[in-house]
XYZ file of C-alpha atoms in Angstrom:
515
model
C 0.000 0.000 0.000
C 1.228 3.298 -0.669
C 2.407 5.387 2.417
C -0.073 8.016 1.421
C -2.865 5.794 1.470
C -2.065 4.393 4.696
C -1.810 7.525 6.816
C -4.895 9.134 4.579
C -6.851 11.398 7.212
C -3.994 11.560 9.699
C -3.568 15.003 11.177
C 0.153 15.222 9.976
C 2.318 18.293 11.039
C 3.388 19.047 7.169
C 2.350 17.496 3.790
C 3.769 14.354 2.747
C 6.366 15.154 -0.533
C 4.690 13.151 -3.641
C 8.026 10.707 -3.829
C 7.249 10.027 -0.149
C 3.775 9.494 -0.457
C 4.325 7.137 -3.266
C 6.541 4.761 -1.117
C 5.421 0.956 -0.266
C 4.753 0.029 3.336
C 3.641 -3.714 3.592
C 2.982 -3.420 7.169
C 3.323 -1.749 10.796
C 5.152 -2.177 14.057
C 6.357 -0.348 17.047
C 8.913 -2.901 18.062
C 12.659 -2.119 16.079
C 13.591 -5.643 17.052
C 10.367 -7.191 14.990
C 10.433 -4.957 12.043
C 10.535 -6.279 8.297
C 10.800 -5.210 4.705
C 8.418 -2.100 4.173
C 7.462 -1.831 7.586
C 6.045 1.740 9.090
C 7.952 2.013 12.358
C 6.054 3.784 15.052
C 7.561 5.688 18.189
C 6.275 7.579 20.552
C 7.517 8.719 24.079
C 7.291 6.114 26.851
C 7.731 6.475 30.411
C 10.910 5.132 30.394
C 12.260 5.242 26.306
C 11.798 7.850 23.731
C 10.569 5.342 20.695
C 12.700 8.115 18.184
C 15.797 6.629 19.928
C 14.633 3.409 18.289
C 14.045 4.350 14.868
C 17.801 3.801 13.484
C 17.822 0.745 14.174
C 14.406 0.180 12.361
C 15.779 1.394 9.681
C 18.760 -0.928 9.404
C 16.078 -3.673 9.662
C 14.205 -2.303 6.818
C 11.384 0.419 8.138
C 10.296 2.108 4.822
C 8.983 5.016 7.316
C 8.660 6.493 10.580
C 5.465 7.645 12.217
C 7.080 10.205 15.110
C 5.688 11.990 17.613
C 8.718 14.844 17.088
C 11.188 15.265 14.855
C 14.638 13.115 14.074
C 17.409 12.724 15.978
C 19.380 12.442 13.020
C 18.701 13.231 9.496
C 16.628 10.167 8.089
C 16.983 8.321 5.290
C 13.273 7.278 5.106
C 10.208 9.742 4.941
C 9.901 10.682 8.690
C 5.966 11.892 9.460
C 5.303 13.823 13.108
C 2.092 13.217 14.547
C 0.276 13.981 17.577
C -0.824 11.308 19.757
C 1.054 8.082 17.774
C 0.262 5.407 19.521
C -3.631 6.570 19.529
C -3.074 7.002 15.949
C -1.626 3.706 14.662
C -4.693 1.821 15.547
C -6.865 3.074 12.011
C -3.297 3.098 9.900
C -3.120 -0.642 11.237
C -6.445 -1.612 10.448
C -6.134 -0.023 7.065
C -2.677 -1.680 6.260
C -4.476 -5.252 6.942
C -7.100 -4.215 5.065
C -9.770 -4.434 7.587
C -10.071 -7.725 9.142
C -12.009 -6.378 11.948
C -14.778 -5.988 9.684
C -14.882 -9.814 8.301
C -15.110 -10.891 12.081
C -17.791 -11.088 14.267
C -16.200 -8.984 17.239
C -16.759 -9.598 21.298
C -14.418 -7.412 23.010
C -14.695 -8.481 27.574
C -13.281 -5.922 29.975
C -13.638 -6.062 33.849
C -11.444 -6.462 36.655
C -11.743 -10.203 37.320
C -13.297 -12.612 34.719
C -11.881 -11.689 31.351
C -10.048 -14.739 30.225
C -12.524 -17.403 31.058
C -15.319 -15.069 29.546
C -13.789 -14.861 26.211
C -12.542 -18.297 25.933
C -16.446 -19.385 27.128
C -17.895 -17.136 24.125
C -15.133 -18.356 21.990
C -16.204 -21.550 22.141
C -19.976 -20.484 21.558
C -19.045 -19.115 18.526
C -16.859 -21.931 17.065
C -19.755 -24.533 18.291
C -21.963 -22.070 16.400
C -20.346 -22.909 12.879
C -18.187 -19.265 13.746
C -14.437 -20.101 14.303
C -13.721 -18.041 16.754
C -10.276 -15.721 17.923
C -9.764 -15.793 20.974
C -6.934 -12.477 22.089
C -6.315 -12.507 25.619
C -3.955 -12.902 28.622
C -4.121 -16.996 28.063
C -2.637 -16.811 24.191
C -3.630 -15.510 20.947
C -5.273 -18.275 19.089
C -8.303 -19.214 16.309
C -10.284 -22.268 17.815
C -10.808 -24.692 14.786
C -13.898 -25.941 13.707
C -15.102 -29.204 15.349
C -12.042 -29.077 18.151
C -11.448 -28.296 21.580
C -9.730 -25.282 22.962
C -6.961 -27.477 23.066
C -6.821 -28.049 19.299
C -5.886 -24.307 17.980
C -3.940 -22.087 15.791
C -1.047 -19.904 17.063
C -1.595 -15.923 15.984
C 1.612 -15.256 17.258
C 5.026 -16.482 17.744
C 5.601 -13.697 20.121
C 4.895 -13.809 23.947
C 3.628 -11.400 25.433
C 2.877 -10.407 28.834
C 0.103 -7.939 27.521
C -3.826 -9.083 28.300
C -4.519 -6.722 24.989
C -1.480 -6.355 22.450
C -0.417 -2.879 20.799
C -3.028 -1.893 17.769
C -0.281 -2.459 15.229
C -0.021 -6.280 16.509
C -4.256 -6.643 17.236
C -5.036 -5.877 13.317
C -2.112 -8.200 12.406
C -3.678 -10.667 14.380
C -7.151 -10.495 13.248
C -5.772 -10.585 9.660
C -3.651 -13.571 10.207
C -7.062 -14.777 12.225
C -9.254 -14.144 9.142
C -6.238 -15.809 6.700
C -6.974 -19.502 8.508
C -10.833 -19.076 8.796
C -12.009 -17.295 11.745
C -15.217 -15.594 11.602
C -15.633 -14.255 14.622
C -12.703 -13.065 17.633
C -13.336 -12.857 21.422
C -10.737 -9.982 22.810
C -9.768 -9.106 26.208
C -9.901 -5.623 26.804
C -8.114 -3.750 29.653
C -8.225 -0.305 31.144
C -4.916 0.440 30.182
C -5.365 -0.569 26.576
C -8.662 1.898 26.550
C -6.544 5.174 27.922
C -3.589 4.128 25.661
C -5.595 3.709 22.208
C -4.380 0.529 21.532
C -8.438 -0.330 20.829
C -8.512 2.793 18.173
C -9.757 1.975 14.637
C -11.567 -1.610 16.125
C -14.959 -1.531 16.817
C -17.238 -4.634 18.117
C -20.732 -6.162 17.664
C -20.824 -6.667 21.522
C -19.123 -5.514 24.678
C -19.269 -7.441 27.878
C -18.468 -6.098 31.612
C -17.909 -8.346 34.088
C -16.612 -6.777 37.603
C -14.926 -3.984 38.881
C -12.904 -4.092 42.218
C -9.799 -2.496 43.228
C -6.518 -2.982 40.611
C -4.397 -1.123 38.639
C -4.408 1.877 40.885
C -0.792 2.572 40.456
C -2.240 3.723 36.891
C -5.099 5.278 37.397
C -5.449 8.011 39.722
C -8.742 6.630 41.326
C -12.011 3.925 41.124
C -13.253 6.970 38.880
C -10.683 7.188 36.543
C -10.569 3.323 36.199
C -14.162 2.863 35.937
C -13.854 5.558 33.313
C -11.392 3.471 31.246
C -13.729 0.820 31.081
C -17.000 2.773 30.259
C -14.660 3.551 26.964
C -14.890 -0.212 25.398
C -18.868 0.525 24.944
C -17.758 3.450 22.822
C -16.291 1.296 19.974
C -19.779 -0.751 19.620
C -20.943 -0.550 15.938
C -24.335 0.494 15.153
C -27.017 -1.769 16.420
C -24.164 -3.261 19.026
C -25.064 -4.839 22.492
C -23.484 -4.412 26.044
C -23.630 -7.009 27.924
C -23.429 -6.258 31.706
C -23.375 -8.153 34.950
C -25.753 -6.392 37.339
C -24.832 -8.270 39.924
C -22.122 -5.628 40.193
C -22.748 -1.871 41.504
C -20.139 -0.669 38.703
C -22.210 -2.892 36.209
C -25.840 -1.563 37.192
C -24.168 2.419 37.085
C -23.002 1.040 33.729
C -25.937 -0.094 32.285
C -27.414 2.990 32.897
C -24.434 5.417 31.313
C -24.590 3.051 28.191
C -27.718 2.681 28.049
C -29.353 5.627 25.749
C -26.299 4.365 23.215
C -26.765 0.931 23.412
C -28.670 -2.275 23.326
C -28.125 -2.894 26.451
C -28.578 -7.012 27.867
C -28.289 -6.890 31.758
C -27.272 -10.305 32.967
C -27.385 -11.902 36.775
C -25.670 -15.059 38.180
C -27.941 -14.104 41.615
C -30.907 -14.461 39.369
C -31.800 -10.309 39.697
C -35.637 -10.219 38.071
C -34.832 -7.228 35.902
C -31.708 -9.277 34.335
C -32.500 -9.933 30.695
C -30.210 -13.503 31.455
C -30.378 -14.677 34.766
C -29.488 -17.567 36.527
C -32.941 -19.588 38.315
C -31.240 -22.316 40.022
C -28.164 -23.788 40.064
C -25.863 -26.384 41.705
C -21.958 -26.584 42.620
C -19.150 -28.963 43.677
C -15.627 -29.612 43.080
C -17.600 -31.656 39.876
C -18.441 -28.014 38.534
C -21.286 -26.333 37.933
C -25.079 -27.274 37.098
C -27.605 -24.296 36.087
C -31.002 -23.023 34.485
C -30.445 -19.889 32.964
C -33.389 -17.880 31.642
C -32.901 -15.676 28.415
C -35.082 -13.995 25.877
C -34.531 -16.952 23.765
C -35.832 -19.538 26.239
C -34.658 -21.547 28.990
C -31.065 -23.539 28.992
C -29.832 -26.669 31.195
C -26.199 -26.457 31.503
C -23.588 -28.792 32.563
C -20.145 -27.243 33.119
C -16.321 -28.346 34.454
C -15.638 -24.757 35.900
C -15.460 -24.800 39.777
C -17.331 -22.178 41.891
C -19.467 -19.061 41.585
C -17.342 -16.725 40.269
C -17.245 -19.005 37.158
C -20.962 -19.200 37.042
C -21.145 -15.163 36.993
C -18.359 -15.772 34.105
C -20.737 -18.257 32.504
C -23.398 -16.365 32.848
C -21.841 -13.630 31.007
C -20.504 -15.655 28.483
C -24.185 -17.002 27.796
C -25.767 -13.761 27.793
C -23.018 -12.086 25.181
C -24.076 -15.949 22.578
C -27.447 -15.204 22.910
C -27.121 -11.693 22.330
C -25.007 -12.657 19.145
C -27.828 -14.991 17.924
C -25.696 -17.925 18.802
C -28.339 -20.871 19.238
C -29.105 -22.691 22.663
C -27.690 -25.545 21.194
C -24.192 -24.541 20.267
C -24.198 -22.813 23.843
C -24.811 -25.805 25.808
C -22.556 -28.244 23.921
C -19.555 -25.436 24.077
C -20.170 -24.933 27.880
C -19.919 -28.607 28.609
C -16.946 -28.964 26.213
C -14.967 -26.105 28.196
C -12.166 -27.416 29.966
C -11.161 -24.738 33.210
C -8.584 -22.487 31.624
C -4.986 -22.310 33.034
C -4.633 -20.754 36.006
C -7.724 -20.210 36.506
C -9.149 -22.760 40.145
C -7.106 -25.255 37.711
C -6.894 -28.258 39.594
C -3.846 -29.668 40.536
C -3.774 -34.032 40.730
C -1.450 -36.494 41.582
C -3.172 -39.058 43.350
C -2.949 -36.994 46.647
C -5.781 -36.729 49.170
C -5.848 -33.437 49.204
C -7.205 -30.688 46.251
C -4.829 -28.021 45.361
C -5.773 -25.703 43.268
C -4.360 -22.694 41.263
C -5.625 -19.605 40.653
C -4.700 -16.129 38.907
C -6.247 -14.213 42.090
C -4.354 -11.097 43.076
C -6.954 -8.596 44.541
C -8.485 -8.680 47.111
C -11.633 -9.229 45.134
C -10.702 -12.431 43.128
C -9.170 -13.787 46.557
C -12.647 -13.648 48.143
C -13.806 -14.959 44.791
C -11.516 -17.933 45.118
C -11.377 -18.661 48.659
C -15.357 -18.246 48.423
C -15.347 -20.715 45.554
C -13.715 -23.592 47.574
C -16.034 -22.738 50.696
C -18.701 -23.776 49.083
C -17.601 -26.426 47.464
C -16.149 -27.937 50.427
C -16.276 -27.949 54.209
C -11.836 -28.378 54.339
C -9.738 -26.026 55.776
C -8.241 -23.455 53.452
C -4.641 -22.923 53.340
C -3.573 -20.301 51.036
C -0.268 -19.493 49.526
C -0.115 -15.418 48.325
C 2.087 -12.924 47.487
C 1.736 -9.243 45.408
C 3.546 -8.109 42.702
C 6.116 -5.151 43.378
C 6.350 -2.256 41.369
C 2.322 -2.097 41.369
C -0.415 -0.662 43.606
C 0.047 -0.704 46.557
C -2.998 0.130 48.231
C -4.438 -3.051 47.843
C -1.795 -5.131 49.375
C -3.386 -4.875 52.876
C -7.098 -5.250 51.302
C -5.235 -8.843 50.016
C -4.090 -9.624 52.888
C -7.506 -8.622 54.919
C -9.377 -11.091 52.708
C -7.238 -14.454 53.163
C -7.357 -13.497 56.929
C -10.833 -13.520 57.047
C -11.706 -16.225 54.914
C -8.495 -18.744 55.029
C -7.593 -21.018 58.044
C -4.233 -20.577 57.073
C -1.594 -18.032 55.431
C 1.841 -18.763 54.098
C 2.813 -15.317 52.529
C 5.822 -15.595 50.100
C 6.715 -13.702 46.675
C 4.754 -12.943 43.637
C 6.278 -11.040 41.618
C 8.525 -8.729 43.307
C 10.564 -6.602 40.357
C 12.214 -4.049 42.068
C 10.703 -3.754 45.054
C 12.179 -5.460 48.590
C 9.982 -8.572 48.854
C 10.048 -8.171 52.501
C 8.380 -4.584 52.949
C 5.500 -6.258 50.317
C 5.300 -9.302 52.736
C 4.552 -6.940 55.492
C 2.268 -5.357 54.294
C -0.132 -8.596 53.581
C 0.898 -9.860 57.003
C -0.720 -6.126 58.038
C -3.876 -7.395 56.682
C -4.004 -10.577 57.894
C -3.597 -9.248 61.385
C -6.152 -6.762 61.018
C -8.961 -9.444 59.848
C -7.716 -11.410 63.087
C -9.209 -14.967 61.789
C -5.988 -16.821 60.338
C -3.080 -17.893 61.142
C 0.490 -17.604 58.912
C 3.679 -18.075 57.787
C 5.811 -16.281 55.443
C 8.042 -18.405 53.071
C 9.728 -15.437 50.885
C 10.809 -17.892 48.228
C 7.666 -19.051 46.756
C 8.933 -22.685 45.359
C 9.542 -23.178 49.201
C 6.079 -21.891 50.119
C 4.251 -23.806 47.532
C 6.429 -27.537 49.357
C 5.394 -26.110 52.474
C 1.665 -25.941 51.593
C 1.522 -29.686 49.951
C 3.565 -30.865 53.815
C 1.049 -28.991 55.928
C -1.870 -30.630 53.857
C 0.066 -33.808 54.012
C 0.513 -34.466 57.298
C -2.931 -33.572 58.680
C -6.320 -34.750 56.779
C -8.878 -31.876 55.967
C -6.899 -29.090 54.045
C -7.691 -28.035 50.690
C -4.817 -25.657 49.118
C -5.022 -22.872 47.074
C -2.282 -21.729 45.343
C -2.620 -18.033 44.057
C -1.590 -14.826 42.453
C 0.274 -16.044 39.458
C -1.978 -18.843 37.604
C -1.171 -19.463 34.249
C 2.408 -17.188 34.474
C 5.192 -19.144 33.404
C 7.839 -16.697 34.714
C 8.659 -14.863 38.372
C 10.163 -10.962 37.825
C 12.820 -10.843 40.610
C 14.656 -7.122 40.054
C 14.885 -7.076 36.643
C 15.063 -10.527 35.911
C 12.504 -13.143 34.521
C 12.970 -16.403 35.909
C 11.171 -19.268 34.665
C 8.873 -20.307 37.371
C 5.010 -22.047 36.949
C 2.997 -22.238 39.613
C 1.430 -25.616 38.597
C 5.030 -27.423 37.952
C 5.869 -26.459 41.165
C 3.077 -27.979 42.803
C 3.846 -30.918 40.725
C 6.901 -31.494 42.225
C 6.108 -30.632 45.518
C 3.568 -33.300 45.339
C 5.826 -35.865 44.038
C 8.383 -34.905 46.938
C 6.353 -35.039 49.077
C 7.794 -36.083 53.125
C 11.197 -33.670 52.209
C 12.333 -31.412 54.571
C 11.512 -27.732 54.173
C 12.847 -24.487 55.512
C 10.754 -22.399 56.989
C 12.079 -18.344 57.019
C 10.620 -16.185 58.506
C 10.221 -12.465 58.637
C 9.002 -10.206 61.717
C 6.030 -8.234 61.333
């Protein structure tokens, strides 16, 4: 495509020359280290890196242009185009460099605080069941779920990792296109708050938008529960015409929601507490450590469902899920047999077996809010003691370290407090905090076990060597490395509890910290 047509209607600082306009760009990235042949390189200022700094190096690689938020460093030997606002503005030049795939795809886009992952992989799997092959873009992977297959049978969008729940704009539209390429026909996308106040959502717009929660997070970012609830209220902005928000109710945030949306909007209201002005409610339901049995009532009609997910957090994430398929026009068929078919996503109260008495389980919790979600979810499954094994991640908000730590006191018989992810931070002022919280809800007793690999063997020796404790391993689920200072470590929460269970009767050392 020529470089004129891509940047068409971009607010550019001075007119592109006609040899400049006429140059080929076959694609975009923000990345020097990933750029290609014909690439448009985009920087823009970070909080740590000026992206200009960046852009000599794209070059080299092969950039055919830069998309700048100032001018050069050096004199260029590319066109070199200054914009305001970058970032926010590769978004529509991505989408028009992959020629649109966002409108070949039947788009869900799932924001909330807790809930995300399993909610898109849930409608994903509605929509494949539904003859839809579905996307799925989230914190789990960026995949296509084949026709006729389980999640486990998919098709990689991405060689690279990334740590991101939503990726940059310039790698979303590459994604969808690569997604359309092997036959998707619809895409289920996480959406966080910082994605909505960076842009990296601009130029994609969806057919639905589903909210699940909102509890305390990501307060190092925003400046308050305003700002962040703010950020989310932007994800119903990029519905197209005719588009539906789905909403739990259930949730204050979610009814003040569905009421800001809803003179914009099609707005379905859904309940797992079976609210009788929720347009998808749940009217009975049953749970064990089997999963999860439920009526749910929507405009369509009645469902039965059978699903493998554990506890009532994943019922208000089914529930969701439901509501956004029926919504969609997805029939009460393809729902049912794509709920039973769901297998509990990684990380997510993913059961841990190896012929031990005990259950451990492991879960992505780290606020306060998915703790009592997941400590909640074992309580009424079972009538064992709770032992749980937490940390918080350094570098991050810290506010709601002692609202953590409040929450396991007051629902868990026992603590061990060790590292999450620490970065830069000294692991033992973090650890203090928590034990703060625990004190304060006076109900539990502790330990803290700063290196978590020791923690997680202590947890499988305690349940071990008395009868009655169910473990719950959380704050990292599906994470496959530990940040210690500015290193990544390779570290899985499940492997470890793997081999903790296989070694189990060794000798552990217990450190600990005062408080």
């Amino acid at each position: 495509m020529r470089l004129g047509d891509a940047v068409a209607d971009l607010p550019l600082r001075s007119e592109l020359s006609r040899p400049a306009a006429d140059t080929e760009v076959t694609g975009i990235q923000h990345d020097s280290r990933r750029i290609g042949s014909g690439d448009l390189f985009v920087a823009w200022r970070g909080e740590v890196h000026d992206g200009r700094a960046f852009a000599t190096d794209a070059i080299a690689r092969g950039a055919a242009a830069v998309l700048a938020f100032g001018p050069p460093p050096d004199a260029p030997s590319v066109p070199w185009l200054e914009v305001d606002d970058p970032r926010g503005r590769m978004g529509p030049v991505a989408a028009r460099l992959y020629d649109h795939p966002e409108r070949e795809l039947l788009s869900v886009g799932i924001t909330g605080t807790n809930g995300k992952s399993t909610t898109a992989q849930l409608i994903g799997s509605c929509l494949t069941h539904a003859g839809r092959p579905a996307a799925v873009i989230g914190t789990l992977g960026r995949s296509v779920q084949l026709p006729g297959a389980g999640l486990s049978d998919t098709s990689p969008l991405s060689s690279t990792v990334s740590g991101r729940t939503t990726p940059e704009s310039s790698d979303l539209f590459r994604m969808l296109r690569r997604a359309v390429d092997l036959g998707a026909r619809s895409a289920a996308v996480e959406v966080s708050s910082h994605a909505l106040h960076q842009g990296r959502l601009n130029g994609m717009t969806f057919d639905a938008a589903v909210f699940t929660n909102l509890t305390r997070d990501h307060l190092d970012y925003h400046p308050s529960m305003e700002d962040y609830y703010e950020a989310k209220r932007r994800l119903f902005s990029l519905l197209r015409p005719g588009g539906c928000a789905v909403i739990n109710v259930d949730d204050e945030y979610g009814r003040r929601l569905a009421a800001d949306v809803g003179g914009v909007a099609r707005v379905w209201r859904c309940s797992s507490a079976g609210r009788s002005d929720a347009d998808v409610r749940v009217v009975r339901s049953e749970l064990d450590l089997a999963g999860i049995r439920a009526e749910i009532e929507t405009p369509a009609g009645g469902l039965s469902l059978v699903s493998r997910l554990l506890g009532r957090f994943n019922l208000e994430n089914l529930t969701a899920a439901v509501a956004a398929a029926s919504a969609l026009g997805v029939p009460p068929d393809a729902i049912r047999d794509a709920v039973a078919a769901e297998q509990p996503p990684d990380g997510r109260l993913e059961p841990v077996d190896r012929g031990q008495e005990f259950p451990v389980l492991i879960d992505y919790a780290h606020t306060d809010g998915g703790l009592r979600a997941a400590i909640g979810a074992i309580r009424e499954l079972s009538d064992r003691r709770i032992l749980v094994v937490f940390g918080c991640g350094g570098d991050r908000d810290r506010g709601k370290r002692e609202l953590m730590g409040r929450a396991v006191g007051e629902l868990a018989d026992l603590a061990i407090v060790t590292d999450a992810n620490p970065r830069s931070e000294d692991p033992a002022l973090i650890h203090r905090a928590l034990v703060a919280g625990l004190g304060a809800a006076a109900g539990c007793g502790y330990e803290v076990v700063p290196d978590r690999r020791s923690a997680i063997r202590r947890s499988v020796a305690v349940a071990a060597a008395e009868s009655g404790w169910a473990v719950l391993i959380a704050g990292k689920g599906h994470e496959a490395t530990q940040t210690i200072g500015k290193r990544k470590l390779p570290f899985r929460d499940r492997d470890e509890a793997e081999q903790a269970l296989i070694a189990l009767g060794g000798e552990l050392e217990v450190e600990t910290v005062p408080c």
